[in-house]
XYZ file of C-alpha atoms in Angstrom:
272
model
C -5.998 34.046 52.750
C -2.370 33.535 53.657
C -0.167 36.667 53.670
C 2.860 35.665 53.741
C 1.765 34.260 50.227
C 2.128 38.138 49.200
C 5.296 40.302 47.794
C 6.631 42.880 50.092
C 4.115 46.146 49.876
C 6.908 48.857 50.894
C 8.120 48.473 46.921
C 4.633 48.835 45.569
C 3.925 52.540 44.093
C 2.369 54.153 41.605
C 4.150 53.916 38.267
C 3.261 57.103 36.751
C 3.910 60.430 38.344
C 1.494 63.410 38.154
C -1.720 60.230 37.458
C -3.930 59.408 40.482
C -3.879 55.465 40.731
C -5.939 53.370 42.945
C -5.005 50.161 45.281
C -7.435 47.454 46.250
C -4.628 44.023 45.606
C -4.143 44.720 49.340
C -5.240 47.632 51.606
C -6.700 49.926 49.931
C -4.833 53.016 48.607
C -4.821 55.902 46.762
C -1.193 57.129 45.449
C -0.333 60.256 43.456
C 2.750 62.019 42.926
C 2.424 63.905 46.313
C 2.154 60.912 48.189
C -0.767 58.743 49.690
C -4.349 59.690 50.122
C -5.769 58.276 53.298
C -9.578 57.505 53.832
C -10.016 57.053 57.756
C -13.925 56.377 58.116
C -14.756 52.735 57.599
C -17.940 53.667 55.210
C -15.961 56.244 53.536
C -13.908 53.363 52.306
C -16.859 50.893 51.751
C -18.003 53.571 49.603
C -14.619 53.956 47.612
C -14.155 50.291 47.793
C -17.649 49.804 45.859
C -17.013 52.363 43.561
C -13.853 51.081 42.279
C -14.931 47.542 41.529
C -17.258 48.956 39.360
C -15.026 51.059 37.414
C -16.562 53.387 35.022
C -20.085 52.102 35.682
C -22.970 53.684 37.590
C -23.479 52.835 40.912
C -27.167 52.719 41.987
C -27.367 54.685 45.253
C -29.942 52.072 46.669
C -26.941 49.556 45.956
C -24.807 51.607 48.272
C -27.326 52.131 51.360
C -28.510 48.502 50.897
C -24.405 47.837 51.238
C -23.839 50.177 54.004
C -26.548 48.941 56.209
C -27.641 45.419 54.744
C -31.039 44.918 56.457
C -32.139 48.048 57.868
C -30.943 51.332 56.930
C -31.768 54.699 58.862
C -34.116 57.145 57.058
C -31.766 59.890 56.815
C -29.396 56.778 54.225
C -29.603 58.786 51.075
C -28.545 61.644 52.397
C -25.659 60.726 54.156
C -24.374 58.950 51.182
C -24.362 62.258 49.633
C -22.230 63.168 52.555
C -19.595 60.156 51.979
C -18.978 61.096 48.730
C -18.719 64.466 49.230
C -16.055 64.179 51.991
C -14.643 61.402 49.211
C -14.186 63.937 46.834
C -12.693 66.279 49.144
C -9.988 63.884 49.852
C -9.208 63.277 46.286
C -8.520 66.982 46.088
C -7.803 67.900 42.382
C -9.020 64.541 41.215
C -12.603 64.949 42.717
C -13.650 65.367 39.153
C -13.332 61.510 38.413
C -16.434 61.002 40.812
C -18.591 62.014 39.179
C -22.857 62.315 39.934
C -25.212 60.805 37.486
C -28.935 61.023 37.319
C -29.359 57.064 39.747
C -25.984 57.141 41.881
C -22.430 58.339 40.727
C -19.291 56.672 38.813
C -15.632 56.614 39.272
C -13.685 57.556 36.234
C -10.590 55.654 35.741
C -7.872 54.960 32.955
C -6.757 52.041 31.725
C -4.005 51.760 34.359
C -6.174 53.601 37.046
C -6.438 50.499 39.194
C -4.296 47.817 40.243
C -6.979 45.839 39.247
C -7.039 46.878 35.444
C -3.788 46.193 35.795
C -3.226 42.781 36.424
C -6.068 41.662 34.318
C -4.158 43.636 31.545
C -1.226 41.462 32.392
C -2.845 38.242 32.389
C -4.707 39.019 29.320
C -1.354 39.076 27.636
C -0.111 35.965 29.381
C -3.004 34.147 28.136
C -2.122 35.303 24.495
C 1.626 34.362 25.235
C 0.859 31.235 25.918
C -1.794 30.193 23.285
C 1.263 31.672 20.643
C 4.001 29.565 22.385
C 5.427 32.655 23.712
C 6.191 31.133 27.218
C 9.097 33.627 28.630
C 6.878 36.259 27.405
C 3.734 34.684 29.242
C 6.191 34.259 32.844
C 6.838 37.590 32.866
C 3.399 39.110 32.087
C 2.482 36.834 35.208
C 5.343 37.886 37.348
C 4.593 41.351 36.703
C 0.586 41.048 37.653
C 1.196 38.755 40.913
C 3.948 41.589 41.992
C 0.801 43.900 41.902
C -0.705 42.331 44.802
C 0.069 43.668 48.622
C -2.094 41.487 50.232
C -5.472 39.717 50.308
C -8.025 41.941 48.030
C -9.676 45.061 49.481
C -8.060 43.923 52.866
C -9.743 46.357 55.791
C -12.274 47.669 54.074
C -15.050 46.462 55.765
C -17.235 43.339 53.887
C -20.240 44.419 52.721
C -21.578 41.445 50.529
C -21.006 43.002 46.620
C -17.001 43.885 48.293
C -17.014 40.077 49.657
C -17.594 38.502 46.811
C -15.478 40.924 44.593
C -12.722 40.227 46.772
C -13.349 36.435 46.597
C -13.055 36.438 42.634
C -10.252 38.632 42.939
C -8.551 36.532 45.263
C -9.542 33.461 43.312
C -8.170 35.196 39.949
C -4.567 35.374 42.001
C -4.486 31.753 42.828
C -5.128 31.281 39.113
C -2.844 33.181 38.164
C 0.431 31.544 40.639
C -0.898 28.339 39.059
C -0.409 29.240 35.491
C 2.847 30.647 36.319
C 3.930 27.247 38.168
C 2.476 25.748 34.863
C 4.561 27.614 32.351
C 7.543 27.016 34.578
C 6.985 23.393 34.515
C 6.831 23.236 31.072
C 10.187 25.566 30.854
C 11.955 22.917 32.420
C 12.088 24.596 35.891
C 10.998 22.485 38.691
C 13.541 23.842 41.592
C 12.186 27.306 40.864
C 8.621 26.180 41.828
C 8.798 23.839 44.747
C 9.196 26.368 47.246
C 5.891 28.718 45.999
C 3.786 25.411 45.645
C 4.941 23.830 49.346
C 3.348 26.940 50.356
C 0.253 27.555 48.022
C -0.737 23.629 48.414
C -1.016 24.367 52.212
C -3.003 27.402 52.163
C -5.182 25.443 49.560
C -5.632 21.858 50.500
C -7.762 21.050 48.938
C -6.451 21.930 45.374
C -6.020 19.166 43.820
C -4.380 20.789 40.623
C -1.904 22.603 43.010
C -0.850 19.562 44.514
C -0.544 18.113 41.056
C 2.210 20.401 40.365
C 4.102 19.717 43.746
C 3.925 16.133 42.656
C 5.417 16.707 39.233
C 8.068 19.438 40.081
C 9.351 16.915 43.483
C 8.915 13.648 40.731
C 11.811 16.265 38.424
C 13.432 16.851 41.190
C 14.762 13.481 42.129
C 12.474 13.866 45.084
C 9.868 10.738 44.187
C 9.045 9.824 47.665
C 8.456 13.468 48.625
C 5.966 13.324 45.904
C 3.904 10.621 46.639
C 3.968 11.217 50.492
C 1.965 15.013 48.555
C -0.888 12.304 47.228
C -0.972 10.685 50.388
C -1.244 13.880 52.918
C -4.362 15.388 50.430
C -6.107 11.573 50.022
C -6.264 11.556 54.221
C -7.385 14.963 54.167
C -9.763 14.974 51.650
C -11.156 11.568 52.893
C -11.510 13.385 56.414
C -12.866 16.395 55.162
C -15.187 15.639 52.460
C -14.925 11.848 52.690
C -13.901 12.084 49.169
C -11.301 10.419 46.982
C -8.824 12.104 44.911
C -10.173 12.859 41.616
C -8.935 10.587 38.441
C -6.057 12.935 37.033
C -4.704 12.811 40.606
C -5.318 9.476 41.108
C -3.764 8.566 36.980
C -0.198 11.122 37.989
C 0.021 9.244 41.676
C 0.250 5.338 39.155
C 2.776 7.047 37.358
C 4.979 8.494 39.784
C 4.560 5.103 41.528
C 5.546 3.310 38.120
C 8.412 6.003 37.274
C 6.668 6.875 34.201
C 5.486 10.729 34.040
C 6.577 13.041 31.106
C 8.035 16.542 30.819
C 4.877 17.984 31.173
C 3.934 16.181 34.589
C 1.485 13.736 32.607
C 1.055 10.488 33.221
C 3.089 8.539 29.951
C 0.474 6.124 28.075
């Protein structure tokens, strides 16, 4: 994933002082009042990492040593998992208490804000609902607020076992989703300048996108910029053609008649 497609991280911090808040929309860090809790070892963090996308739930220790060392792991494996997590709880200091040992593995014990995470699937929760109740300024800035949560590409250096691969994939998936709902709702505000800039960049780190490109067309179509728009449908027909040898798909193909006929609504829709 792109980074420059990422806020600035120096103005990301915890929000409540004295509370012990994990980071994984990014590289992943711990932040309480005193500062920043650093994990050095590379398994230490795999461990962490694994723990926190299962908030509140039990991790399996044979999930964590078949993580750690996918194919073949050494015979002392159980017990030096009990040695990550001890020196894990030594690093969380006065908050070793929210790792906690059950009777098959352990759990991390986290709030409702204890994670990044939580939070921007709070936020987009509430978009969701903003939206479906017409409540579109409402819905921009729940998005806004959730995408600002995000320092870089998810759980970036930790290293990829497979569960933390494809958690990070969803998670990186979910932000996509979200920029394009916010484009969306933007759209439909009347707000085309605003967007242009975000989508030139999303529709190249996603070229294949179709509904990303969709958007470029419409916001350059209400932006007096028609031919920039359909030179957008031709770039992604050559490359999907070279790629996949694939055609556009038919709401692609329906908005690229319109803009050619002058005839696309508000919305971006073709007119009938």
């Amino acid at each position: 994933m792109n980074h420059a497609m990422f806020p600035d991280p120096s103005s990301r911090r915890p929000n409540t002082l004295g509370a012990l808040r994990f980071g994984v929309l990014g590289t992943l860090a711990i932040w309480w009042e005193e500062g920043c809790i650093e994990i050095a070892a590379a398994k230490h963090r795999t461990v962490l990492a694994i723990l926190l996308a299962n908030p509140n739930r039990t991790v399996n220790v044979g999930m964590l040593i078949d993580e750690l060392w996918p194919g073949l792991a050494p015979s002392t494996a159980r017990k030096t998992v009990q040695g990550y997590v001890w020196r894990l709880r030594r690093a969380l200091g006065p908050f070793a208490d929210r790792l906690v040992t059950t009777g098959s593995g352990y759990r991390m014990v986290l709030p409702a804000d204890g994670t990044d995470v939580l939070e921007f699937e709070r936020s987009v929760d509430t978009a969701r609902v903003a939206l479906h109740a017409g409540a579109s300024e409402r819905a921009v800035g729940e998005l806004t607020r959730a995408l600002d949560l995000w320092r870089g590409p998810a759980f970036d250096c930790v290293p990829r076992s497979p569960a933390i691969e494809a958690y990070a994939v969803r998670l990186d998936e979910a932000y996509v989703a979200a920029q394009e709902s916010l484009i969306a709702t933007r759209l439909s505000l009347g707000r085309p300048a605003e967007v242009v800039p975000d989508l030139v960049g999303l529709a190249a780190a996603h070229p294949h996108r179709e509904s990303l490109h969709r958007h470029l067309m419409t916001a350059l179509h209400r932006t007096g910029r028609r031919l920039d728009a359909l030179d957008v449908f031709r770039r992604l027909r050559f490359r999907l053609a070279a790629d996949y040898g694939l055609e556009p798909d038919r709401q692609t193909v329906e908005l690229h008649q319109a803009l050619l006929q002058d005839r696309v609504d508000v919305a971006g829709f073709p007119q009938r």
